[in-house]
Short mmCIF file of C-alpha atoms and ligand atoms in Angstrom, two decimals:
data_model
loop_
_atom_site.label_atom_id
_atom_site.label_comp_id
_atom_site.label_asym_id
_atom_site.label_seq_id
_atom_site.Cartn_x
_atom_site.Cartn_y
_atom_site.Cartn_z
CA MET C 1 124.38 -9.43 -60.58
CA LYS C 2 125.29 -10.34 -57.01
CA ILE C 3 123.09 -8.45 -54.57
CA ASN C 4 124.12 -8.05 -50.93
CA PRO C 5 121.52 -8.60 -48.21
CA ILE C 6 119.26 -5.59 -47.86
CA ARG C 7 120.22 -3.36 -44.93
CA SER C 8 118.41 -0.16 -45.75
CA ILE C 9 114.91 0.35 -47.17
CA CYS C 10 113.22 3.52 -48.37
CA CYS C 11 109.47 3.48 -48.95
CA ILE C 12 108.06 6.35 -51.01
CA GLY C 13 104.51 7.03 -49.84
CA ALA C 14 103.39 7.05 -46.19
CA GLY C 15 99.75 6.16 -46.84
CA TYR C 16 97.43 3.30 -45.91
CA VAL C 17 99.72 0.77 -47.61
CA GLY C 18 103.24 2.21 -47.12
CA GLY C 19 102.84 3.16 -43.44
CA PRO C 20 101.53 -0.12 -41.96
CA THR C 21 103.59 -2.34 -44.31
CA MET C 22 106.87 -0.66 -43.44
CA ALA C 23 106.00 -0.61 -39.74
CA VAL C 24 105.62 -4.41 -39.80
CA ILE C 25 108.79 -4.94 -41.88
CA ALA C 26 110.78 -2.77 -39.42
CA ASP C 27 109.23 -4.54 -36.45
CA ARG C 28 110.11 -7.98 -37.83
CA CYS C 29 113.56 -7.06 -39.19
CA PRO C 30 115.39 -5.08 -36.49
CA ASP C 31 118.63 -5.24 -38.52
CA ILE C 32 117.16 -3.32 -41.44
CA ASP C 33 116.70 0.46 -41.36
CA VAL C 34 113.34 1.41 -42.84
CA THR C 35 112.60 5.02 -43.75
CA VAL C 36 109.15 5.99 -45.00
CA VAL C 37 109.17 9.24 -46.96
CA ASP C 38 106.35 11.41 -48.20
CA LEU C 39 106.02 14.85 -49.78
CA ASN C 40 103.13 15.57 -47.45
CA GLU C 41 104.72 17.19 -44.38
CA GLU C 42 101.57 17.06 -42.30
CA ARG C 43 101.32 13.31 -42.85
CA ILE C 44 104.93 12.73 -41.84
CA SER C 45 104.60 14.79 -38.68
CA ALA C 46 101.46 12.82 -37.79
CA TRP C 47 103.46 9.58 -38.21
CA ASN C 48 106.06 11.09 -35.87
CA ASP C 49 103.52 12.29 -33.30
CA SER C 50 104.37 11.18 -29.78
CA ASP C 51 100.65 10.58 -29.20
CA LEU C 52 100.00 7.34 -31.08
CA ASN C 53 96.29 8.22 -31.30
CA ASN C 54 97.28 10.84 -33.86
CA LEU C 55 98.83 8.48 -36.43
CA PRO C 56 97.36 9.42 -39.83
CA VAL C 57 96.07 5.89 -40.43
CA TYR C 58 93.71 4.21 -37.98
CA GLU C 59 94.37 0.49 -37.96
CA PRO C 60 93.93 -1.84 -34.97
CA GLY C 61 97.33 -2.84 -33.55
CA LEU C 62 99.30 -0.35 -35.65
CA ASP C 63 100.10 1.84 -32.65
CA LEU C 64 101.84 -1.04 -30.87
CA VAL C 65 103.92 -1.98 -33.88
CA VAL C 66 104.93 1.66 -34.45
CA SER C 67 105.79 2.15 -30.81
CA ARG C 68 108.14 -0.85 -30.88
CA ALA C 69 110.03 0.13 -34.03
CA ARG C 70 109.83 3.90 -34.43
CA GLY C 71 113.13 5.63 -33.63
CA ARG C 72 114.89 2.23 -33.48
CA ASN C 73 114.92 1.22 -37.16
CA LEU C 74 111.69 2.81 -38.42
CA PHE C 75 111.78 6.45 -39.46
CA PHE C 76 109.28 8.80 -41.09
CA SER C 77 110.78 11.68 -43.04
CA ASN C 78 110.33 14.30 -45.75
CA GLN C 79 113.92 13.84 -46.93
CA VAL C 80 112.96 11.94 -50.05
CA LYS C 81 116.23 12.33 -52.00
CA GLU C 82 118.58 11.53 -49.12
CA SER C 83 116.58 8.51 -48.15
CA ILE C 84 116.56 7.10 -51.71
CA SER C 85 120.33 7.67 -51.98
CA SER C 86 121.09 5.61 -48.92
CA ALA C 87 118.66 2.77 -49.68
CA ASP C 88 119.50 -0.71 -51.01
CA LEU C 89 115.82 -1.21 -51.81
CA VAL C 90 113.08 1.31 -52.62
CA PHE C 91 109.38 0.50 -52.36
CA ILE C 92 107.09 2.65 -54.49
CA SER C 93 103.87 2.94 -52.55
CA VAL C 94 102.22 6.09 -53.82
CA ASN C 95 98.63 6.77 -54.80
CA THR C 96 97.38 5.57 -58.20
CA PRO C 97 93.80 6.87 -58.49
CA THR C 98 91.65 6.44 -61.58
CA LYS C 99 92.37 9.07 -64.24
CA GLN C 100 89.84 11.90 -64.24
CA LYS C 101 90.59 13.25 -67.69
CA GLY C 102 92.42 12.54 -70.92
CA LEU C 103 93.15 9.17 -72.44
CA GLY C 104 91.54 6.37 -70.42
CA ALA C 105 89.65 8.81 -68.16
CA GLY C 106 87.33 7.01 -65.74
CA GLN C 107 89.15 3.69 -66.18
CA ALA C 108 92.93 3.81 -66.45
CA SER C 109 95.09 4.55 -63.41
CA ASP C 110 96.74 7.92 -63.16
CA LEU C 111 100.42 7.06 -63.03
CA ARG C 112 101.83 10.53 -62.64
CA TRP C 113 102.94 9.92 -59.04
CA VAL C 114 104.54 6.60 -59.90
CA GLU C 115 106.39 8.17 -62.81
CA ALA C 116 107.57 11.05 -60.61
CA CYS C 117 108.91 8.50 -58.12
CA ALA C 118 110.72 6.53 -60.79
CA ARG C 119 112.34 9.72 -62.08
CA GLN C 120 113.39 10.67 -58.58
CA VAL C 121 114.86 7.22 -57.94
CA ALA C 122 116.72 7.43 -61.25
CA THR C 123 118.42 10.66 -60.22
CA CYS C 124 119.08 9.96 -56.54
CA ALA C 125 119.92 6.26 -56.27
CA LYS C 126 123.48 5.14 -55.62
CA GLY C 127 125.03 1.75 -56.42
CA HIS C 128 122.70 -1.14 -57.19
CA THR C 129 119.14 -0.48 -56.05
CA VAL C 130 116.22 -2.87 -56.04
CA VAL C 131 113.06 -0.97 -56.98
CA VAL C 132 109.81 -2.60 -55.90
CA GLU C 133 106.29 -1.73 -57.07
CA LYS C 134 104.05 -1.92 -54.04
CA SER C 135 101.14 0.22 -55.25
CA THR C 136 98.52 -1.60 -57.31
CA LEU C 137 99.43 -0.83 -60.85
CA PRO C 138 98.21 -1.65 -64.32
CA VAL C 139 99.96 -4.62 -65.90
CA ARG C 140 103.23 -3.62 -67.54
CA THR C 141 103.87 -0.54 -65.40
CA ALA C 142 107.13 -2.17 -64.36
CA ALA C 143 108.20 -1.82 -67.98
CA ALA C 144 107.64 1.94 -67.77
CA ILE C 145 109.57 2.11 -64.50
CA LYS C 146 112.42 0.11 -66.05
CA ALA C 147 112.49 2.41 -69.07
CA ILE C 148 112.73 5.50 -66.86
CA LEU C 149 115.46 3.96 -64.73
CA ALA C 150 117.40 3.07 -67.87
CA ILE C 151 117.66 6.71 -69.02
CA PRO C 152 121.31 7.71 -68.52
CA GLN C 153 121.52 10.48 -65.92
CA ARG C 154 123.57 13.53 -66.87
CA GLN C 155 125.73 13.41 -63.76
CA TYR C 156 126.81 9.84 -64.52
CA LEU C 157 127.56 10.18 -68.24
CA ASN C 158 130.88 8.44 -68.91
CA SER C 159 131.12 7.47 -65.25
CA GLU C 160 131.66 3.98 -63.95
CA VAL C 161 129.64 4.54 -60.80
CA ALA C 162 126.29 5.03 -62.55
CA PRO C 163 123.57 3.34 -60.50
CA THR C 164 122.03 0.08 -61.67
CA PHE C 165 118.55 -1.24 -60.91
CA SER C 166 116.46 -4.39 -60.60
CA VAL C 167 112.70 -3.85 -60.81
CA LEU C 168 110.29 -6.16 -58.95
CA SER C 169 106.55 -6.30 -58.41
CA ASN C 170 105.45 -7.14 -54.87
CA PRO C 171 101.75 -6.30 -54.59
CA GLU C 172 100.23 -5.83 -51.17
CA PHE C 173 97.15 -7.88 -50.30
CA LEU C 174 96.38 -6.34 -46.90
CA ALA C 175 92.80 -5.30 -46.23
CA GLU C 176 92.24 -2.18 -44.20
CA GLY C 177 90.98 -2.79 -40.68
CA THR C 178 92.93 -6.06 -40.52
CA ALA C 179 96.17 -4.75 -42.04
CA ILE C 180 98.48 -5.70 -39.18
CA ASN C 181 97.24 -9.26 -38.97
CA ASP C 182 97.27 -9.58 -42.77
CA LEU C 183 100.87 -8.36 -42.86
CA GLU C 184 102.02 -10.51 -39.96
CA ASN C 185 100.23 -13.67 -41.17
CA PRO C 186 99.83 -13.30 -44.93
CA ASP C 187 98.15 -16.03 -47.00
CA ARG C 188 101.02 -15.49 -49.41
CA VAL C 189 103.66 -12.99 -50.44
CA LEU C 190 103.93 -12.50 -54.18
CA ILE C 191 107.17 -11.43 -55.82
CA GLY C 192 107.35 -10.97 -59.57
CA GLY C 193 110.61 -10.31 -61.35
CA GLU C 194 113.16 -11.53 -63.81
CA ASP C 195 116.29 -11.04 -61.68
CA PRO C 196 116.58 -14.03 -59.32
CA GLU C 197 119.16 -12.32 -57.08
CA ALA C 198 116.83 -9.38 -56.49
CA VAL C 199 113.85 -11.68 -55.95
CA ASN C 200 115.85 -13.63 -53.36
CA ALA C 201 116.97 -10.43 -51.61
CA LEU C 202 113.36 -9.31 -51.21
CA ALA C 203 112.21 -12.81 -50.24
CA ALA C 204 114.91 -12.88 -47.54
CA ILE C 205 113.26 -9.87 -45.88
CA TYR C 206 109.88 -11.60 -45.69
CA GLN C 207 111.45 -14.87 -44.57
CA ASN C 208 112.13 -13.20 -41.24
CA TRP C 209 108.53 -14.02 -40.39
CA VAL C 210 106.82 -15.70 -43.37
CA ALA C 211 107.25 -19.43 -44.16
CA PRO C 212 109.25 -19.89 -47.39
CA GLU C 213 106.47 -21.93 -49.05
CA LYS C 214 104.16 -18.93 -48.76
CA ILE C 215 106.49 -16.76 -50.80
CA LEU C 216 105.43 -17.13 -54.42
CA ARG C 217 107.83 -16.19 -57.19
CA THR C 218 106.34 -15.37 -60.59
CA LYS C 219 107.00 -13.48 -63.78
CA LEU C 220 106.70 -9.72 -63.41
CA TRP C 221 103.52 -9.51 -65.47
CA SER C 222 101.88 -12.41 -63.64
CA SER C 223 102.45 -10.66 -60.34
CA GLU C 224 100.98 -7.38 -61.57
CA LEU C 225 97.97 -9.11 -63.10
CA SER C 226 97.39 -11.33 -60.04
CA LYS C 227 96.75 -8.30 -57.87
CA LEU C 228 94.13 -6.93 -60.25
CA ALA C 229 92.56 -10.35 -60.69
CA ALA C 230 92.43 -11.05 -56.93
CA ASN C 231 90.62 -7.78 -56.28
CA ALA C 232 88.29 -8.35 -59.23
CA PHE C 233 87.35 -11.83 -57.93
CA LEU C 234 86.70 -10.51 -54.42
CA ALA C 235 84.59 -7.60 -55.69
CA GLN C 236 82.71 -9.97 -57.97
CA ARG C 237 81.62 -12.04 -54.97
CA ILE C 238 80.21 -8.91 -53.32
CA SER C 239 78.28 -7.89 -56.42
CA SER C 240 77.05 -11.47 -56.76
CA ILE C 241 75.71 -11.62 -53.21
CA ASN C 242 74.24 -8.12 -53.50
CA SER C 243 72.40 -9.16 -56.66
CA VAL C 244 71.01 -12.16 -54.76
CA ALA C 245 70.06 -9.83 -51.87
CA ALA C 246 67.86 -7.77 -54.18
CA LEU C 247 66.16 -10.93 -55.37
CA CYS C 248 65.69 -12.12 -51.77
CA GLU C 249 63.91 -8.88 -50.92
CA GLU C 250 61.48 -9.46 -53.78
CA THR C 251 60.88 -13.17 -53.22
CA GLY C 252 60.71 -13.43 -49.43
CA ALA C 253 64.02 -15.24 -49.06
CA ASP C 254 66.77 -14.13 -46.66
CA VAL C 255 70.23 -13.44 -48.07
CA ARG C 256 71.94 -14.47 -44.80
CA GLU C 257 70.40 -17.93 -45.08
CA VAL C 258 71.28 -18.17 -48.76
CA ALA C 259 74.87 -17.04 -48.04
CA LEU C 260 75.19 -19.71 -45.35
CA ALA C 261 73.75 -22.35 -47.63
CA ILE C 262 76.06 -21.58 -50.53
CA GLY C 263 79.09 -20.72 -48.40
CA THR C 264 79.14 -24.14 -46.75
CA ASP C 265 79.96 -25.66 -50.13
CA SER C 266 83.71 -25.97 -49.69
CA ARG C 267 84.21 -25.04 -53.34
CA ILE C 268 82.54 -21.67 -52.73
CA GLY C 269 83.63 -21.00 -49.13
CA PRO C 270 82.03 -18.70 -46.56
CA LYS C 271 84.08 -15.51 -46.90
CA PHE C 272 83.07 -12.34 -48.73
CA LEU C 273 79.41 -13.27 -48.87
CA ASN C 274 78.07 -10.44 -46.71
CA ALA C 275 75.45 -8.47 -48.60
CA GLY C 276 75.71 -4.75 -47.91
CA PRO C 277 75.64 -1.26 -49.36
CA GLY C 278 78.21 -2.22 -52.00
CA PHE C 279 81.97 -2.30 -51.84
CA GLY C 280 84.05 0.80 -51.24
CA GLY C 281 87.73 1.37 -50.62
CA SER C 282 90.54 2.59 -52.79
CA CYS C 283 91.15 -0.69 -54.60
CA PHE C 284 88.18 -2.67 -55.88
CA GLN C 285 86.57 -0.20 -58.24
CA LYS C 286 89.91 1.22 -59.40
CA ASP C 287 91.40 -2.19 -60.08
CA ILE C 288 88.40 -3.50 -61.97
CA LEU C 289 88.28 -0.38 -64.10
CA ASN C 290 91.95 -0.91 -64.79
CA LEU C 291 91.22 -4.44 -65.89
CA VAL C 292 88.42 -3.17 -68.11
CA TYR C 293 90.75 -0.64 -69.68
CA LEU C 294 93.38 -3.30 -70.29
CA CYS C 295 90.83 -5.61 -71.90
CA HIS C 296 89.69 -2.88 -74.28
CA HIS C 297 93.30 -2.04 -75.02
CA PHE C 298 94.06 -5.64 -75.93
CA GLY C 299 90.91 -6.03 -78.07
CA LEU C 300 88.83 -8.07 -75.62
CA PRO C 301 85.56 -6.07 -75.35
CA GLU C 302 83.50 -9.07 -74.12
CA VAL C 303 85.91 -9.63 -71.23
CA ALA C 304 85.84 -5.91 -70.49
CA SER C 305 82.05 -5.75 -70.24
CA TYR C 306 81.96 -8.90 -68.09
CA TRP C 307 84.06 -7.15 -65.42
CA GLU C 308 82.47 -3.75 -65.92
CA GLN C 309 79.16 -5.23 -64.81
CA VAL C 310 80.62 -5.90 -61.33
CA VAL C 311 81.13 -2.16 -60.85
CA GLU C 312 77.77 -1.27 -62.40
CA LEU C 313 75.94 -3.56 -60.03
CA ASN C 314 77.79 -1.99 -57.12
CA THR C 315 76.70 1.51 -58.11
CA TRP C 316 73.16 0.25 -58.65
CA GLN C 317 73.07 -1.24 -55.15
CA GLN C 318 74.02 2.09 -53.58
CA LYS C 319 71.44 3.99 -55.64
CA ARG C 320 68.84 1.34 -54.81
CA ILE C 321 69.34 1.81 -51.06
CA ALA C 322 68.93 5.60 -51.26
CA ARG C 323 65.85 5.18 -53.44
CA LEU C 324 64.13 2.63 -51.24
CA LEU C 325 64.71 4.74 -48.15
CA VAL C 326 62.92 7.64 -49.84
CA GLN C 327 60.08 5.34 -50.93
CA LYS C 328 59.57 3.93 -47.44
CA LEU C 329 59.41 7.45 -45.97
CA PHE C 330 56.23 8.18 -47.93
CA GLY C 331 58.13 9.13 -51.07
CA THR C 332 59.86 12.18 -49.64
CA VAL C 333 62.73 12.95 -47.30
CA THR C 334 62.67 16.70 -47.85
CA GLY C 335 63.22 18.38 -44.49
CA LYS C 336 63.35 15.02 -42.70
CA LYS C 337 66.19 14.19 -40.39
CA ILE C 338 68.02 10.99 -41.25
CA ALA C 339 70.80 9.62 -39.07
CA ILE C 340 73.66 8.02 -41.00
CA LEU C 341 75.63 5.62 -38.82
CA GLY C 342 79.06 4.98 -40.29
CA PHE C 343 80.88 6.87 -43.02
CA ALA C 344 84.08 4.79 -43.38
CA PHE C 345 84.02 2.27 -46.26
CA LYS C 346 84.24 -0.57 -43.73
CA ALA C 347 84.67 -0.96 -39.98
CA ASP C 348 87.99 -0.43 -38.19
CA THR C 349 89.37 2.14 -40.57
CA ASN C 350 89.13 5.92 -40.93
CA ASP C 351 89.39 5.60 -44.71
CA THR C 352 86.47 7.00 -46.71
CA ARG C 353 87.72 6.48 -50.25
CA GLU C 354 84.80 5.29 -52.45
CA ALA C 355 82.75 4.64 -49.28
CA PRO C 356 79.13 3.69 -50.11
CA ALA C 357 78.12 6.39 -47.60
CA ILE C 358 79.31 9.05 -50.05
CA ARG C 359 77.00 8.20 -52.94
CA ILE C 360 74.07 7.36 -50.68
CA SER C 361 74.45 10.59 -48.68
CA LEU C 362 74.71 12.66 -51.85
CA ASP C 363 71.53 11.06 -53.23
CA LEU C 364 69.69 11.80 -49.98
CA LEU C 365 70.99 15.38 -49.89
CA GLU C 366 69.73 15.76 -53.44
CA GLU C 367 66.32 14.68 -52.16
CA GLY C 368 66.47 17.44 -49.54
CA ALA C 369 67.23 15.31 -46.47
CA GLN C 370 68.80 16.69 -43.28
CA LEU C 371 71.57 14.22 -42.53
CA ALA C 372 73.16 13.73 -39.11
CA ILE C 373 76.33 11.73 -39.74
CA HIS C 374 78.12 9.73 -37.07
CA ASP C 375 81.33 7.77 -37.43
CA PRO C 376 83.64 6.83 -34.57
CA LYS C 377 86.84 7.44 -36.56
CA VAL C 378 86.10 9.70 -39.54
CA SER C 379 86.56 13.43 -38.93
CA PRO C 380 83.90 15.99 -39.96
CA ASN C 381 86.53 17.59 -42.23
CA GLN C 382 86.95 14.34 -44.10
CA ILE C 383 83.19 13.99 -44.53
CA ALA C 384 82.99 17.57 -45.81
CA LEU C 385 85.76 16.80 -48.29
CA GLU C 386 83.96 13.72 -49.60
CA LEU C 387 80.58 15.41 -49.87
CA SER C 388 82.12 18.65 -51.26
CA HIS C 389 79.50 20.22 -49.13
CA LEU C 390 80.07 22.11 -45.90
CA PRO C 391 78.15 21.06 -42.81
CA SER C 392 75.34 23.33 -41.71
CA ASN C 393 73.08 23.41 -38.71
CA LEU C 394 70.09 21.16 -39.05
CA ASP C 395 67.23 23.09 -40.47
CA PRO C 396 63.88 21.64 -39.47
CA GLY C 397 62.14 23.75 -42.09
CA LEU C 398 60.99 22.52 -45.47
CA LYS C 399 63.16 24.70 -47.65
CA GLY C 400 63.98 21.71 -49.79
CA GLU C 401 67.74 22.05 -49.44
CA GLY C 402 69.61 19.01 -48.21
CA THR C 403 72.03 19.68 -45.35
CA TRP C 404 74.30 17.59 -43.17
CA HIS C 405 75.77 17.87 -39.74
CA PRO C 406 78.35 15.75 -37.90
CA SER C 407 77.10 14.03 -34.74
CA LYS C 408 79.37 13.20 -31.83
CA SER C 409 77.18 10.39 -30.57
CA VAL C 410 74.59 7.96 -31.88
CA GLU C 411 72.05 9.57 -29.52
CA THR C 412 72.47 13.08 -30.94
CA ALA C 413 72.30 11.68 -34.47
CA LEU C 414 69.00 9.94 -33.74
CA GLU C 415 67.38 12.80 -31.81
CA GLY C 416 64.24 13.74 -33.75
CA ALA C 417 65.17 11.55 -36.74
CA ASP C 418 62.62 9.83 -38.96
CA ALA C 419 65.07 7.14 -39.95
CA VAL C 420 68.49 5.74 -39.20
CA LEU C 421 70.61 4.20 -41.93
CA ILE C 422 73.53 1.98 -40.89
CA LEU C 423 76.26 1.98 -43.53
CA THR C 424 79.39 0.76 -41.70
CA GLU C 425 79.52 -2.35 -39.53
CA TRP C 426 81.24 -0.72 -36.52
CA GLU C 427 81.08 -2.96 -33.46
CA GLU C 428 79.36 -0.24 -31.43
CA TYR C 429 76.34 -0.32 -33.78
CA ARG C 430 75.71 -4.01 -33.11
CA ASP C 431 74.32 -3.69 -29.66
CA LEU C 432 72.41 -0.41 -29.55
CA ASP C 433 69.63 0.03 -26.99
CA TRP C 434 66.80 0.38 -29.49
CA LEU C 435 64.12 0.78 -26.86
CA ARG C 436 65.84 3.87 -25.45
CA LEU C 437 66.81 5.21 -28.90
CA SER C 438 63.31 4.76 -30.32
CA ARG C 439 62.03 7.31 -27.80
CA LEU C 440 64.35 9.92 -29.31
CA MET C 441 63.03 9.42 -32.84
CA ARG C 442 59.95 10.75 -34.61
CA ALA C 443 57.31 8.08 -35.22
CA PRO C 444 56.79 6.20 -37.42
CA ALA C 445 60.54 5.74 -37.27
CA TRP C 446 62.59 3.43 -39.48
CA VAL C 447 65.84 1.51 -39.09
CA PHE C 448 67.55 0.77 -42.41
CA ASP C 449 70.25 -1.77 -41.75
CA ALA C 450 72.45 -2.07 -44.81
CA ARG C 451 75.06 -4.13 -42.90
CA SER C 452 72.92 -6.69 -41.03
CA VAL C 453 74.26 -5.61 -37.65
CA VAL C 454 71.08 -5.06 -35.63
CA ASP C 455 69.05 -7.64 -33.75
CA PRO C 456 65.73 -7.57 -35.67
CA GLU C 457 63.71 -8.65 -32.63
CA LYS C 458 65.03 -5.82 -30.46
CA VAL C 459 64.28 -3.28 -33.19
CA ALA C 460 60.76 -4.63 -33.70
CA SER C 461 60.00 -4.76 -29.99
CA ALA C 462 61.06 -1.10 -29.69
CA GLY C 463 58.23 -0.32 -32.10
CA LEU C 464 60.54 0.60 -34.95
CA MET C 465 60.05 -0.34 -38.60
CA LEU C 466 62.98 -2.32 -40.02
CA TRP C 467 64.48 -2.82 -43.45
CA ARG C 468 67.44 -5.19 -43.61
CA VAL C 469 69.47 -5.73 -46.74
CA GLY C 470 68.44 -8.93 -48.47
CA GLU C 471 65.46 -9.71 -46.25
CA GLY C 472 62.19 -10.26 -47.99
CA SER C 473 58.85 -10.47 -46.25
CA ASP C 474 56.55 -13.46 -46.73
C1 LIG J 1 90.80 -5.06 -50.52
C2 LIG J 1 91.35 -6.49 -50.60
O1 LIG J 1 90.64 -7.32 -49.68
C3 LIG J 1 92.84 -6.50 -50.29
O2 LIG J 1 93.37 -7.81 -50.47
C4 LIG J 1 93.55 -5.53 -51.21
O3 LIG J 1 94.92 -5.46 -50.88
C5 LIG J 1 92.94 -4.15 -51.14
O4 LIG J 1 91.53 -4.21 -51.39
P1 LIG J 1 90.07 -3.43 -48.56
O5 LIG J 1 89.47 -2.62 -49.67
O6 LIG J 1 90.96 -2.75 -47.59
O7 LIG J 1 90.93 -4.63 -49.18
O8 LIG J 1 88.91 -4.13 -47.70
P2 LIG J 1 87.94 -5.40 -47.94
O9 LIG J 1 87.81 -6.09 -46.65
O10 LIG J 1 88.35 -6.20 -49.10
O11 LIG J 1 86.54 -4.68 -48.22
C6 LIG J 1 86.28 -3.96 -49.40
C7 LIG J 1 84.84 -3.53 -49.45
O12 LIG J 1 83.97 -4.64 -49.63
C8 LIG J 1 84.35 -2.84 -48.17
O13 LIG J 1 83.53 -1.75 -48.50
C9 LIG J 1 83.56 -3.93 -47.45
O14 LIG J 1 82.58 -3.42 -46.58
C10 LIG J 1 82.94 -4.65 -48.64
N1 LIG J 1 82.57 -6.04 -48.33
C11 LIG J 1 83.52 -6.96 -48.01
C12 LIG J 1 81.23 -6.42 -48.41
O15 LIG J 1 80.34 -5.60 -48.72
N2 LIG J 1 80.89 -7.73 -48.15
C13 LIG J 1 81.82 -8.67 -47.83
O16 LIG J 1 81.43 -9.83 -47.62
C14 LIG J 1 83.17 -8.28 -47.75
P1 LIG J 2 97.68 4.01 -50.49
O1 LIG J 2 96.31 3.62 -49.99
O2 LIG J 2 98.04 3.32 -51.80
O3 LIG J 2 98.75 3.86 -49.45
P2 LIG J 2 97.58 6.88 -50.01
O4 LIG J 2 96.94 7.94 -50.84
O5 LIG J 2 97.07 6.58 -48.64
O6 LIG J 2 97.61 5.57 -50.92
O7 LIG J 2 99.13 7.22 -49.85
C1 LIG J 2 100.00 7.57 -50.89
C2 LIG J 2 101.02 8.61 -50.36
O8 LIG J 2 102.02 8.81 -51.37
C3 LIG J 2 100.43 9.99 -50.07
O9 LIG J 2 100.66 10.32 -48.71
C4 LIG J 2 101.21 10.94 -51.02
O10 LIG J 2 101.51 12.19 -50.43
C5 LIG J 2 102.48 10.15 -51.27
N1 LIG J 2 103.18 10.52 -52.52
C6 LIG J 2 102.67 10.60 -53.76
N2 LIG J 2 103.64 10.93 -54.66
C7 LIG J 2 104.81 11.04 -53.96
C8 LIG J 2 106.18 11.35 -54.32
N3 LIG J 2 106.54 11.56 -55.59
N4 LIG J 2 107.10 11.38 -53.34
C9 LIG J 2 106.73 11.13 -52.05
N5 LIG J 2 105.48 10.84 -51.66
C10 LIG J 2 104.52 10.79 -52.59
#
């Protein structure tokens, strides 16, 4: 079918993927109207806030892009139906968390939001509409979307103007914290689909700023699987280096030196070799578990357990860090104040989904610690949500109950603390004045650096004890 150039886009889902991606498309394609819709009214009004500091997603450079395009050809709205009706192309960019119950619980993705979108597109679309999967989805979800779109709608029975659809997969590879740069200078854009006209129409949008040779065209299923496989490979590198870090700590080696030595082999490459508190974020764990579920489904249990181990090692690393902190503090943290620096799953984002800080904080609370949590971008409400545990005033007593409290500054977090645990590599944690801070802490005070951001000499000369991930002693 002949498809006209795309003039109007609707993106369903104004989250970490939909918001920044559409902002960049609108910025780079001034002739295309881009409307981002969401059921969540609060989120949409935050996207429309005149104060760009209040955008619901914190991402360096996003405010500039939004300020250039918003109101010109970029719109944020709750009018889901109207926006779908007037769109030539609809991106589906809604949440797909791991299922909590029922068939595939703990592994498969919960597709209820994707299905709801497909049903809504089926009833509201007009003319020929290109429907694009943007959310990370299990392989063959496009088939389910196609099947829903193929159901004849009552209002069009016996009518010649019934809408028609092309379904494409166009996974997003942006990483949070660098989303704008990743979108503006992608390594590649992947488009999977069987309808060459629709593929070309979508490719034409990206060609406004991406070189044609970087736009890869594949089968639908290859595109869907590539996204899962890319995330699995990246997460596997992190579990690999974290496993080596644990061995370094035992043997007296240093994981930073090992990472440098192996990363300079051009076949291995230097990226994604930073040992840390384990990977977080909305994608890695979910996508690997999806892969594991798929492998079981297709009768490949050995392949499933190979990938499952990447997630298990990640959980183990987080538990290991909480455990070793307790051990170093004479086997107990009950009633002790511990400063947690960083709650976001990585620097330069306010996203806390699957953040290592969650599991580690919960383990320390279980041990009775009094946590003072600082993060430059995560709100206390968000921390409370993740810990399912309301903040309370620090209780210096030894009642045995773990409590936590948000801290506005690093200084207040460290005041009277026995230990500080750095869990996010925020720039501001790299150059702390340890001499001054050490005077605020209770001796013998510890610095646990799970992100390798501190200068070990400065920490040592301030009289503080230091544990760094992957650093063994001779
Ligand atoms: C990831 C993929 O990189 C991206 O392509 C995909 O679209 C979504 O998932 P994201 O989760 O936003 O992006 O961030 P990423 O930079 O990949 O980091 C994921 C986690 O791994 C973070 O918790 C990060 O701190 C951790 N990490 C990353 C390490 O522990 N060590 C590293 O060397 C790199
Ligand atoms: P991601 O990281 O994939 O962008 P988010 O959870 O940040 O995921 O964003 C997904 C957004 O999709 C949420 O704001 C949610 O309200 C929205 N959403 C989910 N289902 C629908 C729907 N049927 N119609 C409109 N918006 C939806």
